[in-house]
């Protein structure tokens, strides 16, 4: 048998409720801040990601699923969500619409990575994008949304917000120089990636996961000492908004996004519930992104959360989610009552209940066995006598005494029972 490709995961029906609960929580949270869903293609022209993600990133350097289509065009499976949303925003002229533009997405993303727990080749993200506002209140809103989302998943007390500012192009240039000086004596001992980061973008060395390189970052200069007056004021305003909203954070000068068009705010929510891949959500401000894509300069802020990592975390805590149990199994004793059973099941479904009946030509006993396995509370039994009387025998899987209920009153009976038990 052919097996699943490396780094991919199946979501099985038994796990569906947890996925759906996380997705539903994401939707409800984003929507209560006025964000609406956006869907963009799974693949885009490769060029979009070269510009929209940046060619000094791991994603562009080594992780993209890029191929030529049959027309010889280079296309890439999206490695993240922002570039596609930014493209759609420009392509549909939304810069001229109501600002700020607020959208969220629930997507699959693809990166050619070394698979580990919490690191996959196909993974899923919940993300939010907020375009058009340069104000620190927009950064605060993105963080509040992210924080409310994690709280609703019961992860509030298990996650920590790390916050930093990486300044603007002007103040960051001086910082990059200081980092250069600081790392120069060690560059030969660093990993290959960091040697090239040293030349192209020394900030990204701070983000290296290699233990040796990490050691050299201890004691590195902090961006916060290099912020210009405007960037400092922006950061101070953001912190005071978060304080006012009661969101706790740790200022962490080691959080970087490292691209030219990232500016000012960067943040990550981490957890120690799930091992090494501890970042469940990351975001920041990217005021230069739209300009980089040849669009009218537009300030932007957003974040993305990894659903698989969140699921690992949710499974590790007492999550507030339970699977909805099926309501009623309708069993027929003979050929004629099976037809009636199907009709009754249909009627119960149209009243919003989860109802099943036999599809396997099983005996009554075997139907009960199946209903028990699936966790039904009731089995409604229809036979010759029941059809003649127009009422069903309602049997409880719990063993309580059976009751007789008129066909037309079954739905109400089941609802009332559920409400009272
Ligand atoms: P990391 O440093 O862990 O590689 P990243 O900086 O590449 O993460 P982002 O591009 O910021 O990640 O993506 C946002 C979130 O998506 C991450 O915080 C993480 O939760 C999730 N994520 C990223 N890459 C993967 C992956 N390969 N598998 C599963 N989840 C991922
Ligand atoms: Mg990565």
Short mmCIF file of N, CA and C in Angstrom, two decimals, residues 164-292:
data_model
loop_
_atom_site.label_atom_id
_atom_site.label_comp_id
_atom_site.label_asym_id
_atom_site.label_seq_id
_atom_site.Cartn_x
_atom_site.Cartn_y
_atom_site.Cartn_z
N UNK A 164 8.73 42.56 21.22
CA UNK A 164 9.95 43.32 20.94
C UNK A 164 9.64 44.36 19.86
N UNK A 165 10.56 45.31 19.70
CA UNK A 165 10.49 46.21 18.56
C UNK A 165 11.81 46.10 17.81
N UNK A 166 11.71 45.96 16.50
CA UNK A 166 12.95 45.91 15.71
C UNK A 166 13.15 47.21 14.94
N UNK A 167 12.42 48.26 15.38
CA UNK A 167 12.67 49.58 14.82
C UNK A 167 12.28 49.72 13.36
N UNK A 168 12.76 50.79 12.74
CA UNK A 168 12.46 51.05 11.32
C UNK A 168 13.78 50.93 10.54
N UNK A 169 13.73 51.15 9.22
CA UNK A 169 14.97 50.95 8.44
C UNK A 169 16.10 51.85 8.96
N UNK A 170 15.73 53.04 9.44
CA UNK A 170 16.78 53.99 9.84
C UNK A 170 17.49 53.53 11.11
N UNK A 171 16.70 53.30 12.17
CA UNK A 171 17.39 52.92 13.41
C UNK A 171 17.95 51.51 13.34
N UNK A 172 17.34 50.65 12.53
CA UNK A 172 17.83 49.28 12.45
C UNK A 172 19.19 49.19 11.76
N UNK A 173 19.46 50.11 10.85
CA UNK A 173 20.75 50.09 10.16
C UNK A 173 21.90 50.24 11.16
N UNK A 174 21.71 51.14 12.13
CA UNK A 174 22.75 51.33 13.15
C UNK A 174 22.88 50.08 14.02
N UNK A 175 21.76 49.47 14.29
CA UNK A 175 21.76 48.26 15.12
C UNK A 175 22.47 47.13 14.37
N UNK A 176 22.17 46.99 13.09
CA UNK A 176 22.78 45.92 12.30
C UNK A 176 24.30 46.08 12.32
N UNK A 177 24.76 47.34 12.27
CA UNK A 177 26.20 47.62 12.34
C UNK A 177 26.78 47.14 13.68
N UNK A 178 26.04 47.46 14.75
CA UNK A 178 26.50 47.04 16.08
C UNK A 178 26.56 45.52 16.19
N UNK A 179 25.56 44.85 15.60
CA UNK A 179 25.55 43.38 15.63
C UNK A 179 26.73 42.82 14.85
N UNK A 180 27.00 43.45 13.71
CA UNK A 180 28.15 43.05 12.89
C UNK A 180 29.43 43.05 13.71
N UNK A 181 29.64 44.16 14.39
CA UNK A 181 30.82 44.28 15.24
C UNK A 181 30.85 43.17 16.28
N UNK A 182 29.68 42.94 16.88
CA UNK A 182 29.59 41.99 17.97
C UNK A 182 29.84 40.55 17.51
N UNK A 183 29.28 40.20 16.35
CA UNK A 183 29.40 38.81 15.88
C UNK A 183 30.70 38.53 15.13
N UNK A 184 31.35 39.58 14.62
CA UNK A 184 32.51 39.40 13.74
C UNK A 184 33.54 38.39 14.29
N UNK A 185 33.93 38.52 15.59
CA UNK A 185 34.95 37.58 16.09
C UNK A 185 34.50 36.11 16.10
N UNK A 186 33.18 35.86 16.01
CA UNK A 186 32.69 34.48 16.17
C UNK A 186 32.18 33.87 14.88
N UNK A 187 32.15 34.67 13.83
CA UNK A 187 31.41 34.24 12.64
C UNK A 187 31.95 32.92 12.07
N UNK A 188 33.24 32.68 12.19
CA UNK A 188 33.81 31.45 11.63
C UNK A 188 33.33 30.20 12.35
N UNK A 189 32.91 30.37 13.61
CA UNK A 189 32.46 29.20 14.38
C UNK A 189 30.96 28.96 14.22
N UNK A 190 30.28 29.83 13.50
CA UNK A 190 28.81 29.71 13.40
C UNK A 190 28.40 28.76 12.29
N UNK A 191 27.10 28.39 12.29
CA UNK A 191 26.59 27.48 11.26
C UNK A 191 26.63 28.18 9.89
N UNK A 192 26.50 27.38 8.87
CA UNK A 192 26.59 27.91 7.51
C UNK A 192 25.54 29.00 7.26
N UNK A 193 24.30 28.74 7.76
CA UNK A 193 23.22 29.72 7.58
C UNK A 193 23.61 31.05 8.20
N UNK A 194 24.16 30.99 9.41
CA UNK A 194 24.48 32.23 10.11
C UNK A 194 25.64 32.96 9.44
N UNK A 195 26.55 32.21 8.82
CA UNK A 195 27.64 32.90 8.11
C UNK A 195 27.06 33.72 6.97
N UNK A 196 26.04 33.18 6.32
CA UNK A 196 25.45 33.98 5.25
C UNK A 196 24.53 35.07 5.81
N UNK A 197 23.86 34.78 6.94
CA UNK A 197 23.06 35.82 7.60
C UNK A 197 23.94 36.99 8.03
N UNK A 198 25.16 36.66 8.47
CA UNK A 198 26.09 37.69 8.92
C UNK A 198 26.31 38.73 7.81
N UNK A 199 26.37 38.24 6.58
CA UNK A 199 26.58 39.14 5.45
C UNK A 199 25.29 39.84 5.05
N UNK A 200 24.20 39.05 4.95
CA UNK A 200 22.96 39.60 4.38
C UNK A 200 22.10 40.32 5.41
N UNK A 201 21.98 39.73 6.61
CA UNK A 201 21.03 40.27 7.58
C UNK A 201 21.35 39.70 8.97
N UNK A 202 22.29 40.37 9.68
CA UNK A 202 22.77 39.81 10.96
C UNK A 202 21.67 39.65 12.02
N UNK A 203 20.54 40.38 11.88
CA UNK A 203 19.46 40.23 12.86
C UNK A 203 18.97 38.79 12.94
N UNK A 204 18.99 38.13 11.78
CA UNK A 204 18.43 36.78 11.74
C UNK A 204 19.28 35.78 12.52
N UNK A 205 20.53 36.14 12.82
CA UNK A 205 21.36 35.25 13.65
C UNK A 205 20.69 35.06 15.01
N UNK A 206 20.00 36.10 15.49
CA UNK A 206 19.34 36.03 16.80
C UNK A 206 18.24 34.98 16.82
N UNK A 207 17.77 34.58 15.64
CA UNK A 207 16.65 33.65 15.52
C UNK A 207 17.14 32.22 15.25
N UNK A 208 18.47 32.02 15.21
CA UNK A 208 19.00 30.70 14.86
C UNK A 208 18.69 29.69 15.95
N UNK A 209 18.36 28.44 15.52
CA UNK A 209 18.00 27.43 16.51
C UNK A 209 19.18 26.52 16.86
N UNK A 210 20.31 26.74 16.17
CA UNK A 210 21.53 25.96 16.42
C UNK A 210 22.15 26.36 17.77
N UNK A 211 22.44 25.35 18.59
CA UNK A 211 22.90 25.64 19.96
C UNK A 211 24.17 26.48 20.01
N UNK A 212 25.12 26.17 19.12
CA UNK A 212 26.38 26.92 19.11
C UNK A 212 26.11 28.39 18.81
N UNK A 213 25.30 28.63 17.78
CA UNK A 213 25.03 30.02 17.41
C UNK A 213 24.28 30.73 18.53
N UNK A 214 23.33 30.01 19.15
CA UNK A 214 22.56 30.59 20.26
C UNK A 214 23.49 31.10 21.34
N UNK A 215 24.59 30.33 21.59
CA UNK A 215 25.52 30.72 22.63
C UNK A 215 26.15 32.09 22.36
N UNK A 216 26.42 32.33 21.07
CA UNK A 216 27.05 33.61 20.71
C UNK A 216 26.08 34.78 20.82
N UNK A 217 24.77 34.49 20.86
CA UNK A 217 23.82 35.60 20.91
C UNK A 217 23.64 36.12 22.34
N UNK A 218 24.09 35.33 23.34
CA UNK A 218 23.99 35.80 24.72
C UNK A 218 24.87 37.04 24.87
N UNK A 219 24.28 38.10 25.34
CA UNK A 219 25.06 39.32 25.51
C UNK A 219 25.15 40.19 24.26
N UNK A 220 24.46 39.78 23.19
CA UNK A 220 24.45 40.62 21.98
C UNK A 220 23.74 41.94 22.29
N UNK A 221 24.11 43.01 21.57
CA UNK A 221 23.42 44.28 21.80
C UNK A 221 21.91 44.14 21.56
N UNK A 222 21.13 44.98 22.23
CA UNK A 222 19.67 44.91 22.11
C UNK A 222 19.16 46.02 21.21
N UNK A 223 18.24 45.67 20.32
CA UNK A 223 17.64 46.67 19.42
C UNK A 223 17.01 47.81 20.21
N UNK A 224 16.51 47.47 21.39
CA UNK A 224 15.79 48.48 22.17
C UNK A 224 16.68 49.67 22.52
N UNK A 225 18.01 49.45 22.57
CA UNK A 225 18.92 50.57 22.85
C UNK A 225 19.18 51.42 21.61
N UNK A 226 18.67 50.99 20.46
CA UNK A 226 18.96 51.72 19.22
C UNK A 226 17.72 52.37 18.60
N UNK A 227 16.54 52.18 19.23
CA UNK A 227 15.31 52.71 18.65
C UNK A 227 15.36 54.23 18.50
N UNK A 228 14.87 54.75 17.36
CA UNK A 228 14.76 56.20 17.20
C UNK A 228 13.55 56.69 18.02
N UNK A 229 13.39 57.99 18.11
CA UNK A 229 12.34 58.53 18.99
C UNK A 229 10.95 58.04 18.58
N UNK A 230 10.67 58.03 17.26
CA UNK A 230 9.34 57.62 16.81
C UNK A 230 9.07 56.15 17.11
N UNK A 231 10.08 55.33 16.85
CA UNK A 231 9.90 53.89 17.11
C UNK A 231 9.74 53.61 18.59
N UNK A 232 10.50 54.36 19.39
CA UNK A 232 10.40 54.17 20.84
C UNK A 232 9.00 54.57 21.32
N UNK A 233 8.49 55.70 20.78
CA UNK A 233 7.16 56.17 21.20
C UNK A 233 6.09 55.15 20.80
N UNK A 234 6.24 54.59 19.60
CA UNK A 234 5.29 53.57 19.13
C UNK A 234 5.28 52.37 20.10
N UNK A 235 6.46 51.94 20.46
CA UNK A 235 6.60 50.78 21.36
C UNK A 235 6.00 51.08 22.74
N UNK A 236 6.28 52.30 23.23
CA UNK A 236 5.74 52.68 24.55
C UNK A 236 4.21 52.71 24.51
N UNK A 237 3.65 53.27 23.42
CA UNK A 237 2.19 53.33 23.31
C UNK A 237 1.60 51.93 23.29
N UNK A 238 2.22 51.05 22.50
CA UNK A 238 1.72 49.67 22.43
C UNK A 238 1.72 49.04 23.83
N UNK A 239 2.83 49.19 24.54
CA UNK A 239 2.91 48.57 25.86
C UNK A 239 1.83 49.13 26.78
N UNK A 240 1.58 50.45 26.68
CA UNK A 240 0.57 51.01 27.60
C UNK A 240 -0.82 50.53 27.21
N UNK A 241 -1.07 50.30 25.91
CA UNK A 241 -2.38 49.76 25.51
C UNK A 241 -2.56 48.33 26.04
N UNK A 242 -1.49 47.54 25.96
CA UNK A 242 -1.57 46.16 26.45
C UNK A 242 -1.76 46.15 27.97
N UNK A 243 -1.06 47.08 28.65
CA UNK A 243 -1.24 47.19 30.10
C UNK A 243 -2.69 47.53 30.41
N UNK A 244 -3.25 48.48 29.66
CA UNK A 244 -4.63 48.91 29.92
C UNK A 244 -5.60 47.74 29.69
N UNK A 245 -5.29 46.89 28.71
CA UNK A 245 -6.19 45.77 28.41
C UNK A 245 -5.90 44.56 29.31
N UNK A 246 -4.89 44.67 30.15
CA UNK A 246 -4.59 43.58 31.07
C UNK A 246 -3.92 42.38 30.40
N UNK A 247 -3.20 42.63 29.29
CA UNK A 247 -2.48 41.54 28.63
C UNK A 247 -1.02 41.53 29.11
N UNK A 248 -0.61 40.43 29.72
CA UNK A 248 0.76 40.35 30.24
C UNK A 248 1.74 40.03 29.11
N UNK A 249 2.95 40.59 29.19
CA UNK A 249 3.96 40.33 28.16
C UNK A 249 5.34 40.42 28.78
N UNK A 250 6.30 39.85 28.09
CA UNK A 250 7.69 40.00 28.48
C UNK A 250 8.40 40.67 27.32
N UNK A 251 9.10 41.75 27.58
CA UNK A 251 9.89 42.36 26.51
C UNK A 251 11.09 41.47 26.28
N UNK A 252 11.26 41.01 25.04
CA UNK A 252 12.28 40.02 24.73
C UNK A 252 13.04 40.46 23.49
N UNK A 253 14.22 41.09 23.70
CA UNK A 253 14.96 41.68 22.57
C UNK A 253 15.45 40.63 21.58
N UNK A 254 15.24 39.35 21.89
CA UNK A 254 15.72 38.31 20.98
C UNK A 254 14.72 37.91 19.91
N UNK A 255 13.48 38.41 20.03
CA UNK A 255 12.48 38.09 19.01
C UNK A 255 12.75 39.00 17.81
N UNK A 256 12.97 38.38 16.64
CA UNK A 256 13.22 39.19 15.43
C UNK A 256 12.39 38.63 14.29
N UNK A 257 12.15 39.45 13.32
CA UNK A 257 11.57 38.92 12.10
C UNK A 257 12.54 39.15 10.95
N UNK A 258 13.45 40.08 11.21
CA UNK A 258 14.64 40.15 10.39
C UNK A 258 14.55 40.56 8.93
N UNK A 259 13.35 40.84 8.42
CA UNK A 259 13.26 41.24 7.02
C UNK A 259 13.21 42.75 6.91
N UNK A 260 13.63 43.25 5.77
CA UNK A 260 13.67 44.70 5.59
C UNK A 260 12.32 45.34 5.79
N UNK A 261 11.27 44.63 5.37
CA UNK A 261 9.97 45.29 5.44
C UNK A 261 9.22 45.00 6.72
N UNK A 262 9.82 44.25 7.63
CA UNK A 262 9.24 44.18 8.98
C UNK A 262 9.71 45.42 9.71
N UNK A 263 8.84 45.96 10.54
CA UNK A 263 9.25 47.15 11.26
C UNK A 263 8.56 47.19 12.61
N UNK A 264 9.24 47.79 13.52
CA UNK A 264 8.69 48.02 14.86
C UNK A 264 8.27 46.72 15.53
N UNK A 265 6.97 46.54 15.75
CA UNK A 265 6.50 45.46 16.62
C UNK A 265 6.74 44.05 16.06
N UNK A 266 7.28 43.18 16.89
CA UNK A 266 7.29 41.74 16.59
C UNK A 266 6.91 41.01 17.89
N UNK A 267 6.22 39.90 17.74
CA UNK A 267 5.80 39.17 18.96
C UNK A 267 5.62 37.69 18.68
N UNK A 268 5.73 36.93 19.75
CA UNK A 268 5.51 35.48 19.68
C UNK A 268 4.82 35.02 20.95
N UNK A 269 3.90 34.09 20.81
CA UNK A 269 3.34 33.40 21.97
C UNK A 269 3.98 32.02 22.02
N UNK A 270 4.60 31.69 23.15
CA UNK A 270 5.25 30.39 23.28
C UNK A 270 4.61 29.61 24.42
N UNK A 271 4.85 28.30 24.39
CA UNK A 271 4.33 27.44 25.46
C UNK A 271 5.38 26.39 25.78
N UNK A 272 5.40 25.92 27.03
CA UNK A 272 6.32 24.80 27.29
C UNK A 272 5.57 23.47 27.36
N UNK A 273 4.35 23.46 26.83
CA UNK A 273 3.56 22.22 26.84
C UNK A 273 3.98 21.22 25.77
N UNK A 274 4.66 21.68 24.72
CA UNK A 274 4.77 20.83 23.52
C UNK A 274 6.20 20.59 23.05
N UNK A 275 7.17 20.77 23.94
CA UNK A 275 8.54 20.46 23.56
C UNK A 275 9.22 21.57 22.78
N UNK A 276 10.12 21.15 21.91
CA UNK A 276 11.05 22.10 21.30
C UNK A 276 10.38 23.15 20.40
N UNK A 277 9.36 22.74 19.65
CA UNK A 277 8.72 23.69 18.72
C UNK A 277 7.71 24.50 19.51
N UNK A 278 8.22 25.45 20.30
CA UNK A 278 7.41 26.04 21.35
C UNK A 278 6.57 27.24 20.91
N UNK A 279 6.85 27.77 19.72
CA UNK A 279 6.11 28.96 19.29
C UNK A 279 4.79 28.55 18.64
N UNK A 280 3.69 28.92 19.26
CA UNK A 280 2.40 28.56 18.68
C UNK A 280 1.84 29.66 17.80
N UNK A 281 2.33 30.89 17.99
CA UNK A 281 1.77 32.01 17.23
C UNK A 281 2.82 33.10 17.12
N UNK A 282 2.98 33.64 15.92
CA UNK A 282 3.97 34.70 15.74
C UNK A 282 3.41 35.80 14.84
N UNK A 283 3.83 37.02 15.12
CA UNK A 283 3.31 38.11 14.28
C UNK A 283 4.13 39.37 14.42
N UNK A 284 3.64 40.41 13.80
CA UNK A 284 4.33 41.68 13.88
C UNK A 284 3.83 42.66 12.83
N UNK A 285 4.58 43.76 12.74
CA UNK A 285 4.21 44.83 11.81
C UNK A 285 5.10 44.73 10.58
N UNK A 286 4.51 44.88 9.40
CA UNK A 286 5.31 44.84 8.17
C UNK A 286 4.91 45.98 7.26
N UNK A 287 5.29 47.18 7.68
CA UNK A 287 4.87 48.39 6.96
C UNK A 287 5.46 48.47 5.56
N UNK A 288 6.58 47.77 5.32
CA UNK A 288 7.21 47.87 4.01
C UNK A 288 6.74 46.82 3.02
N UNK A 289 5.91 45.88 3.44
CA UNK A 289 5.59 44.73 2.59
C UNK A 289 4.88 45.12 1.30
N UNK A 290 3.83 45.93 1.40
CA UNK A 290 3.06 46.24 0.18
C UNK A 290 3.90 47.03 -0.81
N UNK A 291 4.72 47.91 -0.30
CA UNK A 291 5.61 48.67 -1.17
C UNK A 291 6.59 47.72 -1.87
N UNK A 292 7.09 46.77 -1.11
CA UNK A 292 8.01 45.76 -1.65
C UNK A 292 7.37 44.98 -2.80
#
